[in-house]
C-alpha cells in the first residue's frame, strides 16, 4: 500500500471521528481498515500516529486552523474540509519526515475527491497560512 492510500484511510477515520468525538469506544472502522490485507505495518503505524495525534491535539490544531480560516469559526467549516485540515495540519506540525509540499498536495487531492468542487481553494489557503505561521518550508 502507498502512503497516499494510507492517508486516504486516515482522512476517513478523522472524518468519522469528527462525528463521534464524544464516543470513547474504539472505532469499528479502524478495525476494518486494519483488516485490509494490502495494508503494511508502516501504513498501520502512520495511520495510528496521525489519527491518534489529531485526536490528542484537536484543540491545538483547531485553534491554528481557526486563526488561519478568515471569517470562518472552526464550527462553520464543512466537516470534510475540517477533516482534511486537521490531518494536514498535524502532518505539517508533527511529522517532519513528510515534506510540506507532499502533505498539502495529497490532502488537496483528497479534498477534490470527497468535498465540494471549490473546497480545495479554501483548504489550500488555510494550509498556506498555517505553513507560514509555523515557519514550515517547502
PDB file of C-alpha atoms in Angstrom:
ATOM      1  CA  UNK A   1       0.000   0.000   0.000  1.00  0.00           C
ATOM      2  CA  UNK A   2       1.197   3.512  -0.634  1.00  0.00           C
ATOM      3  CA  UNK A   3       1.308   6.400   1.815  1.00  0.00           C
ATOM      4  CA  UNK A   4      -1.304   8.061  -0.388  1.00  0.00           C
ATOM      5  CA  UNK A   5      -3.763   5.215   0.284  1.00  0.00           C
ATOM      6  CA  UNK A   6      -2.875   5.230   3.985  1.00  0.00           C
ATOM      7  CA  UNK A   7      -3.524   9.000   4.085  1.00  0.00           C
ATOM      8  CA  UNK A   8      -6.917   8.379   2.461  1.00  0.00           C
ATOM      9  CA  UNK A   9      -7.763   5.869   5.201  1.00  0.00           C
ATOM     10  CA  UNK A  10      -6.543   8.313   7.869  1.00  0.00           C
ATOM     11  CA  UNK A  11      -8.706  11.072   6.367  1.00  0.00           C
ATOM     12  CA  UNK A  12     -11.792   8.857   6.520  1.00  0.00           C
ATOM     13  CA  UNK A  13     -11.063   7.931  10.128  1.00  0.00           C
ATOM     14  CA  UNK A  14     -10.604  11.579  11.157  1.00  0.00           C
ATOM     15  CA  UNK A  15     -13.821  12.468   9.318  1.00  0.00           C
ATOM     16  CA  UNK A  16     -15.690   9.703  11.143  1.00  0.00           C
ATOM     17  CA  UNK A  17     -14.196  10.790  14.464  1.00  0.00           C
ATOM     18  CA  UNK A  18     -15.473  14.352  13.992  1.00  0.00           C
ATOM     19  CA  UNK A  19     -18.998  12.966  14.230  1.00  0.00           C
ATOM     20  CA  UNK A  20     -18.264  10.552  17.095  1.00  0.00           C
ATOM     21  CA  UNK A  21     -15.840  12.549  19.275  1.00  0.00           C
ATOM     22  CA  UNK A  22     -17.892  12.030  22.398  1.00  0.00           C
ATOM     23  CA  UNK A  23     -17.998   8.248  21.992  1.00  0.00           C
ATOM     24  CA  UNK A  24     -14.894   6.918  23.723  1.00  0.00           C
ATOM     25  CA  UNK A  25     -15.188   3.411  22.288  1.00  0.00           C
ATOM     26  CA  UNK A  26     -12.702   2.312  19.663  1.00  0.00           C
ATOM     27  CA  UNK A  27     -13.762   2.930  16.121  1.00  0.00           C
ATOM     28  CA  UNK A  28     -15.078  -0.118  14.292  1.00  0.00           C
ATOM     29  CA  UNK A  29     -13.802   1.499  11.093  1.00  0.00           C
ATOM     30  CA  UNK A  30     -10.224   1.308  12.411  1.00  0.00           C
ATOM     31  CA  UNK A  31     -10.613  -2.459  12.717  1.00  0.00           C
ATOM     32  CA  UNK A  32     -11.964  -2.603   9.163  1.00  0.00           C
ATOM     33  CA  UNK A  33      -9.041  -0.554   7.858  1.00  0.00           C
ATOM     34  CA  UNK A  34      -6.523  -2.797   9.555  1.00  0.00           C
ATOM     35  CA  UNK A  35      -8.248  -5.876   8.165  1.00  0.00           C
ATOM     36  CA  UNK A  36      -7.277  -4.722   4.645  1.00  0.00           C
ATOM     37  CA  UNK A  37      -4.750  -7.312   3.512  1.00  0.00           C
ATOM     38  CA  UNK A  38      -2.830  -4.731   1.473  1.00  0.00           C
ATOM     39  CA  UNK A  39      -2.049  -2.510   4.450  1.00  0.00           C
ATOM     40  CA  UNK A  40       1.559  -2.708   5.618  1.00  0.00           C
ATOM     41  CA  UNK A  41       2.913  -2.365   9.133  1.00  0.00           C
ATOM     42  CA  UNK A  42       4.380   1.027   8.192  1.00  0.00           C
ATOM     43  CA  UNK A  43       0.978   2.172   6.915  1.00  0.00           C
ATOM     44  CA  UNK A  44      -0.714   0.988  10.118  1.00  0.00           C
ATOM     45  CA  UNK A  45       1.847   2.890  12.164  1.00  0.00           C
ATOM     46  CA  UNK A  46       1.298   6.038  10.087  1.00  0.00           C
ATOM     47  CA  UNK A  47      -2.495   5.776  10.409  1.00  0.00           C
ATOM     48  CA  UNK A  48      -2.373   5.150  14.171  1.00  0.00           C
ATOM     49  CA  UNK A  49       0.091   8.007  14.647  1.00  0.00           C
ATOM     50  CA  UNK A  50      -1.733  10.613  12.608  1.00  0.00           C
ATOM     51  CA  UNK A  51      -5.292   9.735  13.682  1.00  0.00           C
ATOM     52  CA  UNK A  52      -4.252   9.423  17.329  1.00  0.00           C
ATOM     53  CA  UNK A  53      -2.311  12.674  17.048  1.00  0.00           C
ATOM     54  CA  UNK A  54      -5.294  14.541  15.610  1.00  0.00           C
ATOM     55  CA  UNK A  55      -7.486  13.284  18.442  1.00  0.00           C
ATOM     56  CA  UNK A  56      -4.908  14.091  21.110  1.00  0.00           C
ATOM     57  CA  UNK A  57      -4.094  17.556  19.784  1.00  0.00           C
ATOM     58  CA  UNK A  58      -7.519  18.503  18.455  1.00  0.00           C
ATOM     59  CA  UNK A  59      -7.797  21.729  20.452  1.00  0.00           C
ATOM     60  CA  UNK A  60      -4.344  22.946  19.432  1.00  0.00           C
ATOM     61  CA  UNK A  61      -4.919  22.068  15.771  1.00  0.00           C
ATOM     62  CA  UNK A  62      -8.376  23.661  15.808  1.00  0.00           C
ATOM     63  CA  UNK A  63      -7.019  26.916  17.196  1.00  0.00           C
ATOM     64  CA  UNK A  64      -4.395  27.092  14.470  1.00  0.00           C
ATOM     65  CA  UNK A  65      -6.920  26.265  11.755  1.00  0.00           C
ATOM     66  CA  UNK A  66      -9.391  28.800  13.143  1.00  0.00           C
ATOM     67  CA  UNK A  67      -6.721  31.503  13.246  1.00  0.00           C
ATOM     68  CA  UNK A  68      -5.978  30.916   9.565  1.00  0.00           C
ATOM     69  CA  UNK A  69      -9.510  30.490   8.217  1.00  0.00           C
ATOM     70  CA  UNK A  70     -10.610  34.073   7.855  1.00  0.00           C
ATOM     71  CA  UNK A  71     -14.274  34.680   8.624  1.00  0.00           C
ATOM     72  CA  UNK A  72     -14.910  31.033   9.498  1.00  0.00           C
ATOM     73  CA  UNK A  73     -15.093  29.719  13.011  1.00  0.00           C
ATOM     74  CA  UNK A  74     -13.999  26.109  13.352  1.00  0.00           C
ATOM     75  CA  UNK A  75     -17.650  25.123  13.897  1.00  0.00           C
ATOM     76  CA  UNK A  76     -18.626  26.543  10.490  1.00  0.00           C
ATOM     77  CA  UNK A  77     -16.024  24.697   8.447  1.00  0.00           C
ATOM     78  CA  UNK A  78     -17.520  21.954   6.281  1.00  0.00           C
ATOM     79  CA  UNK A  79     -16.684  18.649   8.010  1.00  0.00           C
ATOM     80  CA  UNK A  80     -14.908  17.058   5.012  1.00  0.00           C
ATOM     81  CA  UNK A  81     -12.712  20.167   4.769  1.00  0.00           C
ATOM     82  CA  UNK A  82     -12.112  20.210   8.522  1.00  0.00           C
ATOM     83  CA  UNK A  83     -11.018  16.557   8.487  1.00  0.00           C
ATOM     84  CA  UNK A  84      -8.548  17.375   5.711  1.00  0.00           C
ATOM     85  CA  UNK A  85      -7.271  20.452   7.532  1.00  0.00           C
ATOM     86  CA  UNK A  86      -6.783  18.557  10.785  1.00  0.00           C
ATOM     87  CA  UNK A  87      -4.881  15.766   9.071  1.00  0.00           C
ATOM     88  CA  UNK A  88      -2.650  18.063   7.036  1.00  0.00           C
ATOM     89  CA  UNK A  89      -2.028  20.443   9.940  1.00  0.00           C
ATOM     90  CA  UNK A  90      -0.970  17.551  12.147  1.00  0.00           C
ATOM     91  CA  UNK A  91       1.436  16.348   9.464  1.00  0.00           C
ATOM     92  CA  UNK A  92       2.842  19.854   8.970  1.00  0.00           C
ATOM     93  CA  UNK A  93       3.397  20.369  12.677  1.00  0.00           C
ATOM     94  CA  UNK A  94       4.408  16.965  13.985  1.00  0.00           C
ATOM     95  CA  UNK A  95       5.675  14.826  11.112  1.00  0.00           C
ATOM     96  CA  UNK A  96       8.864  16.474   9.857  1.00  0.00           C
ATOM     97  CA  UNK A  97       9.732  13.400   7.780  1.00  0.00           C
ATOM     98  CA  UNK A  98       6.864  14.286   5.405  1.00  0.00           C
ATOM     99  CA  UNK A  99       7.699  17.251   3.154  1.00  0.00           C
ATOM    100  CA  UNK A 100       5.077  20.010   3.499  1.00  0.00           C
ATOM    101  CA  UNK A 101       4.531  20.068  -0.277  1.00  0.00           C
ATOM    102  CA  UNK A 102       3.633  16.370  -0.196  1.00  0.00           C
ATOM    103  CA  UNK A 103       1.205  16.764   2.725  1.00  0.00           C
ATOM    104  CA  UNK A 104      -0.532  19.690   1.089  1.00  0.00           C
ATOM    105  CA  UNK A 105      -0.639  18.229  -2.417  1.00  0.00           C
ATOM    106  CA  UNK A 106      -2.028  14.894  -1.292  1.00  0.00           C
ATOM    107  CA  UNK A 107      -4.595  16.424   1.059  1.00  0.00           C
ATOM    108  CA  UNK A 108      -5.791  18.683  -1.762  1.00  0.00           C
ATOM    109  CA  UNK A 109      -6.297  15.585  -3.925  1.00  0.00           C
ATOM    110  CA  UNK A 110      -8.386  14.086  -1.130  1.00  0.00           C
ATOM    111  CA  UNK A 111     -10.436  17.292  -0.814  1.00  0.00           C
ATOM    112  CA  UNK A 112     -11.048  17.290  -4.575  1.00  0.00           C
ATOM    113  CA  UNK A 113     -12.320  13.710  -4.268  1.00  0.00           C
ATOM    114  CA  UNK A 114     -14.519  13.964  -1.160  1.00  0.00           C
ATOM    115  CA  UNK A 115     -15.558  17.590  -0.745  1.00  0.00           C
ATOM    116  CA  UNK A 116     -17.238  20.384  -2.684  1.00  0.00           C
ATOM    117  CA  UNK A 117     -15.756  21.388  -6.059  1.00  0.00           C
ATOM    118  CA  UNK A 118     -14.140  24.603  -4.811  1.00  0.00           C
ATOM    119  CA  UNK A 119     -13.237  23.448  -1.301  1.00  0.00           C
ATOM    120  CA  UNK A 120      -9.641  22.812  -2.285  1.00  0.00           C
ATOM    121  CA  UNK A 121      -9.152  26.572  -2.755  1.00  0.00           C
ATOM    122  CA  UNK A 122     -10.253  27.249   0.829  1.00  0.00           C
ATOM    123  CA  UNK A 123      -8.214  24.350   2.250  1.00  0.00           C
ATOM    124  CA  UNK A 124      -5.118  25.392   0.290  1.00  0.00           C
ATOM    125  CA  UNK A 125      -5.411  28.973   1.558  1.00  0.00           C
ATOM    126  CA  UNK A 126      -5.773  27.883   5.182  1.00  0.00           C
ATOM    127  CA  UNK A 127      -2.826  25.482   4.895  1.00  0.00           C
ATOM    128  CA  UNK A 128      -0.673  28.190   3.280  1.00  0.00           C
ATOM    129  CA  UNK A 129      -1.390  30.438   6.259  1.00  0.00           C
ATOM    130  CA  UNK A 130      -0.634  27.653   8.717  1.00  0.00           C
ATOM    131  CA  UNK A 131       2.626  26.791   6.962  1.00  0.00           C
ATOM    132  CA  UNK A 132       3.668  30.436   7.070  1.00  0.00           C
ATOM    133  CA  UNK A 133       2.681  30.759  10.734  1.00  0.00           C
ATOM    134  CA  UNK A 134       4.579  27.666  11.876  1.00  0.00           C
ATOM    135  CA  UNK A 135       7.590  28.532   9.728  1.00  0.00           C
ATOM    136  CA  UNK A 136       7.455  25.461   7.522  1.00  0.00           C
ATOM    137  CA  UNK A 137       9.475  25.243   4.361  1.00  0.00           C
ATOM    138  CA  UNK A 138       8.511  23.584   1.114  1.00  0.00           C
TER     139      UNK A 138
END
